[in-house]
């Protein structure tokens, strides 16, 4: 299936797991979006990856920015010098 098939599998899996009764909060949290990071098998996230990317999904007042559904960060290859 390659990368696209793997991404589709993960997206479907997360949706199924989140909808299980034992994983529900029975509050507005159940309708909140899921944020997750995906990296290539030989890629290593930088320590500040989530701190840098997650704010892109929100307005300055903390409300979800529904116009943002995807963000991409530069890749780092440890075998090459910066």
Coordinates of C-alpha atoms in Angstrom, one line a residue:
X1 CA 0.0 0.0 0.0
X2 CA 2.9 2.4 0.4
X3 CA 2.8 5.6 2.4
X4 CA -0.7 6.7 1.2
X5 CA -2.2 3.3 2.2
X6 CA -0.4 3.5 5.5
X7 CA -1.8 7.0 6.2
X8 CA -5.3 5.9 5.3
X9 CA -5.0 2.9 7.6
X10 CA -3.9 5.0 10.5
X11 CA -6.6 7.6 9.9
X12 CA -9.3 4.9 9.8
X13 CA -7.8 3.1 12.8
X14 CA -7.8 6.2 14.9
X15 CA -11.4 6.9 14.0
X16 CA -12.5 3.4 14.9
X17 CA -10.6 3.4 18.2
X18 CA -11.9 6.9 19.2
X19 CA -15.5 5.8 18.5
X20 CA -15.4 2.8 20.9
X21 CA -17.6 3.4 24.0
X22 CA -14.7 2.7 26.4
X23 CA -12.7 5.5 24.8
X24 CA -15.5 8.2 24.8
X25 CA -15.6 11.0 27.3
X26 CA -19.4 11.7 26.8
X27 CA -18.6 15.4 26.4
X28 CA -17.5 17.9 23.8
X29 CA -14.1 16.3 23.9
X30 CA -15.5 13.5 21.8
X31 CA -15.9 15.9 18.9
X32 CA -12.5 17.5 19.2
X33 CA -10.1 16.9 16.3
X34 CA -7.2 14.5 16.6
X35 CA -3.7 15.8 16.0
X36 CA -0.9 13.4 15.2
X37 CA 2.6 13.6 13.6
X38 CA 3.8 11.3 10.9
X39 CA 7.5 10.7 10.2
X40 CA 9.4 8.6 7.7
X41 CA 10.8 5.4 9.1
X42 CA 14.3 6.8 9.1
X43 CA 13.4 10.3 10.2
X44 CA 13.7 11.6 13.7
X45 CA 11.5 14.3 15.1
X46 CA 13.3 17.3 16.4
X47 CA 12.6 17.8 20.2
X48 CA 10.5 21.0 19.5
X49 CA 8.5 19.5 16.6
X50 CA 5.1 19.5 18.3
X51 CA 5.7 22.7 20.1
X52 CA 6.4 24.3 16.7
X53 CA 3.6 22.7 14.7
X54 CA 0.6 22.4 17.0
X55 CA 0.0 26.2 17.4
X56 CA -0.5 26.4 13.6
X57 CA -3.9 24.7 14.2
X58 CA -5.2 27.4 16.6
X59 CA -6.0 31.1 16.5
X60 CA -4.2 33.3 19.0
X61 CA -7.2 33.2 21.4
X62 CA -6.9 29.4 21.5
X63 CA -9.9 28.6 19.3
X64 CA -9.4 25.9 16.7
X65 CA -8.5 27.3 13.3
X66 CA -10.8 25.2 11.1
X67 CA -9.1 26.5 8.0
X68 CA -5.9 24.6 8.8
X69 CA -6.0 20.8 8.4
X70 CA -2.4 20.0 7.6
X71 CA 1.0 21.4 8.3
X72 CA 4.4 20.3 7.1
X73 CA 7.8 20.8 8.8
X74 CA 11.3 20.7 7.2
X75 CA 12.9 17.4 7.4
X76 CA 16.2 16.7 9.2
X77 CA 18.5 13.9 8.1
X78 CA 20.9 13.1 11.0
X79 CA 23.4 11.5 8.6
X80 CA 24.0 14.9 6.8
X81 CA 25.5 18.0 8.4
X82 CA 23.1 21.0 8.6

